[in-house]
Coordinates of C-alpha atoms and ligand atoms in Angstrom, one line a residue:
M140 CA 41.4 111.2 30.9
T141 CA 40.7 111.6 34.6
E142 CA 42.7 109.8 37.3
R143 CA 39.6 108.1 38.4
M144 CA 39.7 105.6 35.5
Q145 CA 41.7 102.4 34.7
K146 CA 41.0 101.0 38.2
F147 CA 40.8 97.5 36.7
V148 CA 44.5 97.0 37.8
S149 CA 43.6 97.3 41.5
L150 CA 39.8 96.6 41.6
G151 CA 38.2 93.3 40.6
Q152 CA 35.1 92.8 38.6
N153 CA 31.9 92.9 40.6
W154 CA 28.2 92.8 39.9
P155 CA 25.3 94.1 42.0
E156 CA 24.5 91.6 44.8
K157 CA 22.9 88.4 43.5
R158 CA 20.2 86.9 45.7
S159 CA 20.9 83.4 46.9
A160 CA 19.7 80.6 44.7
T161 CA 17.3 79.3 47.3
E162 CA 15.7 82.7 47.8
R163 CA 15.3 83.4 44.1
A164 CA 14.0 80.0 43.2
G165 CA 11.1 80.8 45.6
D166 CA 9.9 83.9 43.7
F167 CA 9.8 85.5 40.2
H168 CA 11.6 88.7 41.1
E169 CA 14.8 89.7 39.3
I170 CA 17.8 87.9 40.7
H171 CA 20.2 90.9 41.2
R172 CA 19.6 93.6 43.7
A173 CA 20.3 97.2 42.6
F174 CA 23.9 98.6 42.4
I175 CA 24.6 101.0 45.2
A176 CA 26.0 104.3 43.9
E177 CA 29.5 103.8 45.2
K178 CA 29.8 100.4 43.7
A179 CA 28.5 101.5 40.3
A180 CA 31.0 104.4 40.3
A181 CA 33.8 102.1 41.3
Q182 CA 33.0 99.5 38.7
A183 CA 32.6 102.1 36.0
A184 CA 36.1 103.4 37.0
R185 CA 37.6 100.1 36.0
C186 CA 37.2 101.1 32.3
A187 CA 40.5 101.8 30.5
Q188 CA 38.9 104.4 28.2
C189 CA 40.2 102.7 25.1
G190 CA 40.9 104.8 22.1
V191 CA 39.2 102.2 19.9
P192 CA 36.5 100.9 22.2
F193 CA 35.7 97.3 21.1
C194 CA 32.8 97.3 23.6
Q195 CA 31.1 100.0 21.5
T196 CA 31.7 98.2 18.2
H197 CA 30.2 95.0 19.6
C198 CA 27.1 96.8 20.9
P199 CA 24.4 96.6 18.2
L200 CA 23.3 100.1 19.2
Q201 CA 26.9 101.5 19.1
N202 CA 26.3 102.9 22.6
N203 CA 28.9 105.5 23.7
I204 CA 30.0 103.2 26.5
P205 CA 33.3 104.7 27.5
D206 CA 31.7 108.2 27.8
W207 CA 28.9 107.1 30.1
L208 CA 31.3 105.0 32.2
R209 CA 33.6 107.9 32.8
L210 CA 30.7 110.2 33.7
T211 CA 29.4 107.6 36.1
A212 CA 32.8 107.2 37.7
E213 CA 32.8 111.0 38.1
G214 CA 29.4 111.0 39.8
R215 CA 27.8 112.9 36.9
L216 CA 24.9 110.6 36.7
L217 CA 22.4 112.8 34.9
E218 CA 24.9 113.4 32.1
A219 CA 25.8 109.7 32.1
Y220 CA 22.2 108.8 31.7
E221 CA 21.6 111.3 28.9
A222 CA 24.7 110.0 27.0
S223 CA 23.3 106.4 27.3
A224 CA 19.8 107.4 26.2
V225 CA 21.1 109.1 23.0
T226 CA 21.5 105.8 21.2
N227 CA 19.2 103.6 23.2
P228 CA 15.5 104.2 23.8
M229 CA 15.4 101.4 26.5
P230 CA 18.8 101.3 28.2
E231 CA 17.5 99.8 31.4
I232 CA 15.9 96.9 29.5
C233 CA 19.1 96.1 27.5
G234 CA 21.1 96.5 30.7
R235 CA 19.0 93.7 32.2
I236 CA 18.6 91.2 29.3
C237 CA 21.3 91.7 26.7
P238 CA 23.6 88.7 26.6
Q239 CA 26.5 91.0 27.5
D240 CA 29.0 88.1 27.6
R241 CA 28.5 87.8 23.8
L242 CA 28.3 91.5 23.1
C243 CA 29.8 94.6 24.7
E244 CA 31.4 92.8 27.7
G245 CA 32.6 89.9 25.7
A246 CA 34.6 92.4 23.6
C247 CA 35.9 94.5 26.4
V248 CA 39.7 94.6 26.3
I249 CA 39.9 94.1 30.1
E250 CA 38.1 90.9 29.6
Q251 CA 40.4 89.9 26.9
S252 CA 43.5 90.7 29.1
G253 CA 42.1 88.4 31.8
H254 CA 41.0 91.0 34.4
G255 CA 37.2 90.5 33.9
A256 CA 35.1 92.9 31.7
V257 CA 33.8 96.1 33.0
T258 CA 30.2 95.3 34.1
I259 CA 28.7 97.5 31.4
G260 CA 25.2 96.1 31.4
A261 CA 24.8 96.5 35.2
V262 CA 26.0 100.1 35.0
E263 CA 23.6 100.9 32.1
K264 CA 20.7 99.5 34.1
Y265 CA 21.7 101.4 37.2
L266 CA 21.9 104.7 35.3
T267 CA 18.4 104.5 33.8
D268 CA 16.8 103.1 36.9
T269 CA 18.3 106.1 38.7
A270 CA 17.0 108.4 36.0
W271 CA 13.4 107.0 36.4
R272 CA 13.6 107.4 40.2
E273 CA 14.9 110.9 40.0
G274 CA 12.4 112.0 37.3
W275 CA 15.1 112.6 34.6
V276 CA 13.4 110.5 32.0
A277 CA 11.8 113.2 29.9
P278 CA 8.4 112.9 28.3
I279 CA 8.2 112.4 24.6
K280 CA 7.7 115.9 23.1
P281 CA 7.3 115.9 19.3
R282 CA 9.2 118.7 17.6
G283 CA 5.9 119.8 16.0
E284 CA 2.9 118.0 14.7
R285 CA 3.0 116.5 11.1
R286 CA 0.0 115.5 9.1
E287 CA 1.3 112.1 8.0
S288 CA 0.4 109.0 9.9
I289 CA 2.3 105.7 10.4
G290 CA 0.9 102.3 11.2
V291 CA 3.2 99.9 13.1
V292 CA 2.2 96.2 13.3
G293 CA 3.7 94.7 16.5
A294 CA 4.2 96.3 19.9
G295 CA 7.5 94.4 20.6
P296 CA 10.8 96.2 21.0
A297 CA 11.3 96.8 17.3
G298 CA 7.8 98.4 16.9
L299 CA 8.1 100.4 20.1
A300 CA 11.6 101.8 19.3
A301 CA 10.3 102.9 15.9
A302 CA 7.1 104.4 17.3
E303 CA 9.1 106.5 19.8
R304 CA 11.4 107.8 17.1
L305 CA 8.6 108.6 14.6
R306 CA 6.5 110.3 17.3
L307 CA 9.5 112.5 18.3
R308 CA 9.5 113.6 14.7
G309 CA 5.9 114.6 15.0
Y310 CA 4.2 111.7 13.1
K311 CA 0.8 110.4 14.1
V312 CA 1.7 106.8 15.1
T313 CA -0.7 103.9 15.7
V314 CA 0.7 100.6 16.9
Y315 CA -1.4 97.5 16.3
D316 CA -0.9 94.3 18.3
R317 CA -2.9 91.1 18.6
H318 CA -2.1 90.8 22.3
D319 CA -3.9 92.7 25.0
R320 CA -0.7 94.3 26.4
I321 CA 2.1 96.3 25.0
G322 CA 5.6 94.8 24.9
G323 CA 5.6 91.7 22.7
L324 CA 8.1 89.1 24.0
L325 CA 9.3 91.6 26.7
V326 CA 6.0 91.0 28.4
Y327 CA 4.8 87.5 27.3
G328 CA 8.1 85.7 26.5
I329 CA 10.8 86.9 28.9
P330 CA 10.1 85.9 32.5
N331 CA 10.0 88.4 35.4
F332 CA 13.2 87.0 37.0
K333 CA 15.1 88.5 34.0
L334 CA 12.8 91.6 33.4
E335 CA 10.1 92.7 35.7
K336 CA 6.9 93.8 33.9
E337 CA 6.8 97.2 35.6
V338 CA 10.0 98.1 33.8
V339 CA 8.3 97.5 30.4
E340 CA 5.0 99.1 31.5
R341 CA 6.6 102.4 32.4
R342 CA 8.1 102.6 29.0
S343 CA 4.7 101.8 27.4
Q344 CA 3.0 104.4 29.5
R345 CA 5.6 107.0 28.3
L346 CA 4.7 106.2 24.7
I347 CA 1.0 106.6 25.4
D348 CA 1.6 109.8 27.3
G349 CA 3.6 111.0 24.3
G350 CA 0.7 110.5 22.0
V351 CA 1.4 107.1 20.4
K352 CA -1.9 105.3 19.9
F353 CA -2.3 101.6 20.5
E354 CA -4.9 99.3 19.0
L355 CA -4.6 96.1 21.1
N356 CA -6.4 92.8 20.5
C357 CA -6.1 93.6 16.8
N358 CA -4.7 90.7 14.8
V359 CA -3.7 92.3 11.5
G360 CA -4.7 89.8 8.8
E361 CA -7.9 88.9 10.7
T362 CA -9.3 91.8 12.7
I363 CA -8.3 94.1 9.9
S364 CA -6.5 93.3 6.6
F365 CA -3.0 94.6 5.9
V366 CA -4.5 96.3 2.8
E367 CA -6.9 98.2 5.0
L368 CA -4.1 99.1 7.4
R369 CA -2.0 100.5 4.6
Q370 CA -5.0 102.6 3.4
R371 CA -5.3 104.1 6.9
H372 CA -1.7 105.3 6.9
D373 CA 1.0 107.0 4.8
A374 CA 3.5 104.3 5.6
A375 CA 3.6 101.1 7.6
L376 CA 6.2 99.1 9.6
I377 CA 5.9 95.4 10.0
A378 CA 7.5 94.3 13.3
T379 CA 5.6 91.1 14.0
G380 CA 8.4 88.9 15.4
V381 CA 8.6 85.2 14.8
Y382 CA 6.2 82.8 16.5
K383 CA 6.0 79.5 14.7
A384 CA 7.5 77.0 17.1
R385 CA 9.9 74.5 15.5
P386 CA 8.4 71.1 15.9
L387 CA 10.0 68.2 17.7
T388 CA 11.1 65.7 15.0
A389 CA 11.2 62.7 17.3
P390 CA 7.9 60.8 17.5
H391 CA 5.8 62.2 20.3
D392 CA 2.3 62.4 21.6
Q393 CA 0.1 65.4 22.4
S394 CA 1.4 65.7 25.9
V395 CA 4.4 67.8 24.7
V396 CA 4.0 71.5 25.5
A397 CA 5.4 74.3 23.3
A398 CA 7.8 76.5 25.2
L399 CA 6.1 79.8 24.4
D400 CA 2.6 78.5 25.5
Y401 CA 4.2 77.5 28.8
L402 CA 6.0 80.8 29.3
I403 CA 3.0 83.0 28.2
A404 CA 0.8 81.1 30.7
S405 CA 3.3 81.7 33.5
N406 CA 3.7 85.4 32.6
R407 CA -0.1 85.9 32.5
V408 CA -0.5 84.3 35.9
G409 CA 2.2 86.7 37.2
L410 CA 0.2 89.6 35.7
G411 CA -3.0 88.4 37.5
D412 CA -4.8 87.0 34.6
D413 CA -7.1 83.9 34.8
V414 CA -5.3 81.2 32.8
P415 CA -7.4 78.0 32.6
E416 CA -4.6 75.9 31.2
F417 CA -2.5 76.8 34.3
A418 CA -5.4 76.3 36.7
S419 CA -6.1 72.9 35.2
G420 CA -2.4 71.9 35.8
A421 CA -1.6 71.4 32.1
L422 CA 0.9 74.3 32.1
D423 CA 1.9 74.2 35.7
A424 CA 5.1 72.4 36.7
K425 CA 4.3 72.2 40.4
D426 CA 5.3 68.8 41.9
R427 CA 6.1 67.4 38.4
R428 CA 9.2 66.0 36.9
V429 CA 9.9 68.4 34.1
V430 CA 12.1 67.8 31.0
V431 CA 12.9 70.7 28.7
I432 CA 14.3 69.8 25.3
G433 CA 16.6 72.5 23.8
G434 CA 19.7 74.5 24.7
G435 CA 18.8 78.1 23.8
D436 CA 17.7 81.0 26.0
T437 CA 14.0 80.0 25.7
A438 CA 14.9 76.6 27.2
M439 CA 16.8 78.4 30.0
D440 CA 13.7 80.5 30.7
C441 CA 11.5 77.3 30.8
V442 CA 13.8 75.4 33.2
R443 CA 14.1 78.3 35.6
T444 CA 10.3 79.0 35.5
A445 CA 9.6 75.3 36.3
R446 CA 11.9 75.6 39.3
R447 CA 10.0 78.6 40.5
Q448 CA 6.7 76.9 40.0
G449 CA 7.8 74.1 42.5
A450 CA 8.7 71.3 40.1
K451 CA 9.8 68.0 41.7
S452 CA 12.8 67.9 39.3
V453 CA 13.9 69.9 36.3
T454 CA 16.2 68.6 33.6
C455 CA 17.4 70.2 30.4
L456 CA 18.1 67.8 27.6
Y457 CA 20.4 69.2 24.9
R458 CA 22.1 67.3 22.1
R459 CA 25.4 69.2 22.1
D460 CA 27.7 70.0 25.1
R461 CA 27.7 73.1 27.2
A462 CA 30.4 74.8 25.2
N463 CA 28.3 74.5 22.1
M464 CA 24.9 75.5 23.5
P465 CA 23.2 78.4 21.7
G466 CA 22.0 80.0 24.9
S467 CA 23.9 82.4 27.2
Q468 CA 26.5 80.7 29.4
R469 CA 25.5 83.1 32.2
E470 CA 21.9 82.0 32.0
A471 CA 22.9 78.3 32.1
G472 CA 25.0 79.2 35.2
H473 CA 22.1 80.8 36.9
A474 CA 19.9 77.7 36.1
E475 CA 22.6 75.4 37.6
E476 CA 22.8 77.4 40.8
E477 CA 19.0 77.2 41.1
G478 CA 19.0 73.4 41.0
V479 CA 18.3 72.6 37.3
G480 CA 20.0 69.4 36.0
F481 CA 21.6 69.4 32.6
D482 CA 21.8 66.3 30.5
W483 CA 24.3 67.4 27.9
L484 CA 24.9 65.4 24.7
A485 CA 21.5 63.8 24.9
A486 CA 18.7 63.8 22.3
P487 CA 15.1 62.5 22.4
K488 CA 14.2 59.5 20.3
S489 CA 10.5 59.6 21.3
V490 CA 8.3 61.2 23.9
S491 CA 5.1 59.9 25.4
K492 CA 3.2 60.8 28.6
G493 CA 5.4 59.7 31.5
A494 CA 8.8 59.4 29.8
V495 CA 11.3 60.7 27.3
R496 CA 13.3 58.0 25.6
A497 CA 16.7 59.5 24.7
A498 CA 20.1 58.5 23.4
R499 CA 23.6 59.7 24.2
M500 CA 25.3 61.8 21.5
Q501 CA 28.8 62.6 20.6
L502 CA 30.1 65.5 18.5
G503 CA 31.2 64.5 15.0
P504 CA 33.0 66.5 12.3
P505 CA 31.9 70.1 11.7
D506 CA 29.1 70.8 9.2
A507 CA 29.0 73.5 6.5
S508 CA 28.5 76.2 9.2
G509 CA 31.5 75.0 11.1
R510 CA 29.5 73.5 14.0
Q511 CA 30.2 70.0 15.1
T512 CA 27.3 67.6 14.2
P513 CA 25.8 65.6 17.0
E514 CA 25.9 61.8 16.3
E515 CA 24.1 59.1 18.3
Q516 CA 26.3 56.8 20.3
P517 CA 25.5 53.1 19.6
N518 CA 23.4 51.3 22.2
S519 CA 23.1 54.3 24.4
A520 CA 19.3 54.6 24.6
Y521 CA 17.9 55.3 28.1
E522 CA 14.6 56.6 29.6
A523 CA 14.1 59.8 31.6
P524 CA 10.8 59.9 33.5
A525 CA 8.8 63.0 32.9
D526 CA 5.4 64.3 33.8
L527 CA 5.8 67.5 31.8
V528 CA 7.9 67.7 28.6
I529 CA 8.5 71.2 27.1
A530 CA 9.9 71.6 23.6
A531 CA 12.1 74.7 23.2
L532 CA 13.5 74.2 19.8
G533 CA 13.4 77.8 18.3
F534 CA 11.0 79.7 16.2
D535 CA 10.3 80.4 12.5
A536 CA 8.4 83.2 10.8
E537 CA 4.6 82.8 10.4
D538 CA 3.4 83.0 6.8
L539 CA 3.0 86.6 5.8
S540 CA 3.0 86.0 2.0
G541 CA -0.7 86.9 2.0
W542 CA 0.2 90.5 2.9
G543 CA 1.9 90.9 -0.5
V544 CA 5.4 91.3 1.0
A545 CA 8.3 89.4 -0.5
T546 CA 9.8 86.8 1.8
T547 CA 13.1 84.9 2.0
R548 CA 13.2 81.1 1.8
W549 CA 13.0 81.0 5.6
G550 CA 9.8 83.0 5.6
T551 CA 11.3 86.1 7.0
L552 CA 10.7 89.4 5.2
K553 CA 13.1 90.5 2.4
V554 CA 14.1 94.1 3.0
N555 CA 16.7 96.5 1.6
P556 CA 19.4 96.2 4.3
L557 CA 20.1 99.9 4.4
T558 CA 16.5 101.3 4.2
Y559 CA 14.5 98.4 5.7
A560 CA 12.1 98.9 2.7
T561 CA 10.1 95.8 1.6
N562 CA 9.0 95.3 -2.0
L563 CA 5.7 97.3 -1.3
P564 CA 6.0 101.1 -1.5
G565 CA 5.9 102.7 1.9
V566 CA 6.1 99.4 3.7
F567 CA 9.1 98.7 5.9
A568 CA 10.0 95.9 8.3
A569 CA 12.3 95.4 11.3
G570 CA 13.1 93.0 14.2
D571 CA 12.8 89.3 14.3
I572 CA 10.5 89.1 11.3
V573 CA 13.5 90.3 9.3
R574 CA 16.5 88.8 11.2
G575 CA 14.8 85.6 12.4
A576 CA 14.7 84.9 16.1
S577 CA 17.4 87.2 17.5
L578 CA 17.8 89.6 20.4
V579 CA 16.0 92.6 21.9
V580 CA 18.9 94.9 21.3
W581 CA 18.9 94.1 17.6
A582 CA 15.1 94.6 17.4
I583 CA 15.6 98.1 19.0
R584 CA 18.4 98.9 16.6
E585 CA 16.4 97.9 13.6
G586 CA 13.2 99.7 14.8
R587 CA 15.2 102.9 15.4
D588 CA 17.0 102.8 12.0
A589 CA 13.8 101.8 10.1
A590 CA 12.0 104.8 11.6
D591 CA 14.7 107.1 10.2
A592 CA 14.5 105.4 6.8
M593 CA 10.7 105.8 6.9
H594 CA 11.1 109.5 7.7
A595 CA 13.5 109.9 4.8
W596 CA 11.1 108.1 2.4
I597 CA 8.2 110.3 3.5
Q598 CA 10.3 113.5 3.0
E599 CA 11.4 112.3 -0.4
N600 CA 7.8 111.5 -1.4
A601 CA 6.7 115.0 -0.3
K602 CA 9.5 116.6 -2.3
V603 CA 8.6 114.6 -5.4
A604 CA 4.8 115.5 -5.0
A605 CA 5.7 119.2 -4.7
E606 CA 7.8 119.2 -7.9
Ligands
LIG65 P1 8.3 90.6 19.3 O1 8.9 91.0 20.6 O2 8.0 89.2 19.1 O3 7.0 91.5 19.1 C1 6.2 91.3 18.0 C2 4.8 91.7 18.3 O4 4.0 91.6 17.1 C3 4.1 90.8 19.4 O5 3.6 91.7 20.4 C4 3.0 90.1 18.6 O6 1.8 89.9 19.4 C5 2.7 91.1 17.5 N1 2.1 90.5 16.3 C6 2.6 89.5 15.6 N2 1.8 89.2 14.5 C7 0.8 90.2 14.5 C8 -0.3 90.5 13.7 N3 -0.6 89.8 12.7 N4 -1.1 91.5 14.1 C9 -0.9 92.3 15.2 N5 0.2 92.0 16.0 C10 1.0 91.0 15.7 N6 16.4 88.5 23.7 C11 17.3 89.1 24.5 O7 18.0 90.1 24.0 N7 17.5 88.7 25.8 C12 16.8 87.8 26.3 O8 17.0 87.4 27.5 C13 15.8 87.1 25.6 N8 15.0 86.2 26.1 C14 14.1 85.6 25.3 C15 13.2 84.7 25.9 C16 12.2 84.1 25.2 C17 11.3 83.1 25.8 C18 12.1 84.4 23.8 C19 11.0 83.7 23.0 C20 12.9 85.3 23.2 C21 13.9 86.0 24.0 N9 14.7 86.9 23.4 C22 15.6 87.5 24.2 C23 14.5 87.4 22.1 C24 13.7 88.7 22.0 O9 12.6 88.6 22.8 C25 13.3 89.0 20.6 O10 14.4 89.0 19.7 C26 12.6 90.4 20.5 O11 11.5 90.5 21.3 C27 12.2 90.6 19.0 O12 11.5 91.8 19.0 P2 10.4 92.1 17.9 O13 9.8 93.5 18.2 O14 10.9 91.9 16.5 O15 9.3 91.0 18.1
LIG66 FE1 25.9 96.1 26.1 FE2 23.4 95.7 25.3 FE3 23.9 97.9 26.6 FE4 24.8 97.5 24.1 S1 22.7 97.7 24.7 S2 26.0 98.3 25.9 S3 25.2 95.3 24.1 S4 24.1 95.8 27.4
LIG67 FE1 36.2 100.5 28.7 FE2 36.3 97.8 28.1 FE3 35.1 99.6 26.5 FE4 37.8 99.6 26.7 S1 36.5 97.9 25.9 S2 36.4 101.4 26.7 S3 37.9 99.1 28.9 S4 34.5 99.1 28.6

């Protein structure tokens, strides 16, 4: 190990400069400025180069984190970037939006020993942003052209990771998506202040330049049937994500807005589209008192978007306490800094235009999953005035049973966990449609591994046909 490493003893944890809360609440740009080279190298040098790197085991992609941290500390940035790109087709995206506190950084031994984790995500982002700037991100060059073609349904991270991997192997790949842009939730769900659209667009353009074909505005099941899609290709991957919003169970009127409708409208406005529901004010928080119901990452994105749209006030209503929220603590911290109010241990009893009637909760005994159950405190009802109420209660799978694929009782697709194969020959599935609402890094992992399994299946089929 070089003497450059293990600097955590003398050097504290530090992130790239974060813009002030006032400045960032006034625009939709990412909240951190870029790392400067010296700082990235110094932060990477804090790594202890563990023999058993828990950061790596807690990264869904099993990234070779200690290696690229060491190379960064040594100033060998091209090699560091190449090492990070071996396992991850979109390192700069994961570096921006992985909940690192729950993954690699949460498991870093330095974090566990109280020194503050190595800022792995920020270094990963820095490396690949540098690679793009310096022209090190190589075009996709297939190892030779193959005659087989693959259809991928869904241009989100799972579909894109699979498309890249398959194209590199020389397959003809067509990705179908019902939206008009490539990226899935990377473009239409996740707001710019976490992930600017250009970062996704340059990845999409690289796929197009590498020969991946995209059929956009194509809703499989309506524009073409899944049967027809299968006939067009030798194998197919379903990577359609999960989009059925969980409903608010408390009585409510039509004024409640679904989180994803709200976020898609905001993202479209940012992309320069005409959005009538935004122009009419229905999906614009400007000058309104906004209440967002839910405590996950989608809720955090809604409250922070509302702040940037110029809401009069923004409150997040969540039935458990902060320690038990499903969303990232870091994101909640950003929201608090930006002036979002949190009403913890509060649940809606009814919602109508103008007000949310809510009750105070307390945490009771743990349920079967071990989580404490929220219980209503007697005589604790109160009213929160609201001109815009957004429900962010999670997502379930849409009904794909008409496609002939076997589903679980939650509506997600049943696959062989090792091969990603569904019950239909030559049909594979990956991403949220398999795991349920999850994370970008898991979608990438599954797309990557499903592509390898599809290749193995095609090879095996060819062998059998030749015998
Ligand atoms: P998706 O990204 O959902 O892509 C699926 C694609 O399939 C879509 O483009 C859709 O249009 C298309 N499609 C669906 N049905 C059809 C059909 N019938 N025909 C054609 N196309 C179809 N994860 C993180 O790691 N970090 C975050 O900060 C984060 N923030 C999030 C914020 C929000 C608001 C949301 C909703 C999710 C967030 N996630 C985050 C989760 C993450 O976005 C998902 O886990 C990930 O995008 C799943 O990838 P996927 O490829 O499986 O599906
Ligand atoms: Fe950490 Fe995500 Fe990067 Fe893995 S992909 S190293 S979990 S930021
Ligand atoms: Fe370095 Fe932390 Fe990973 Fe150990 S766990 S190798 S200190 S980043």
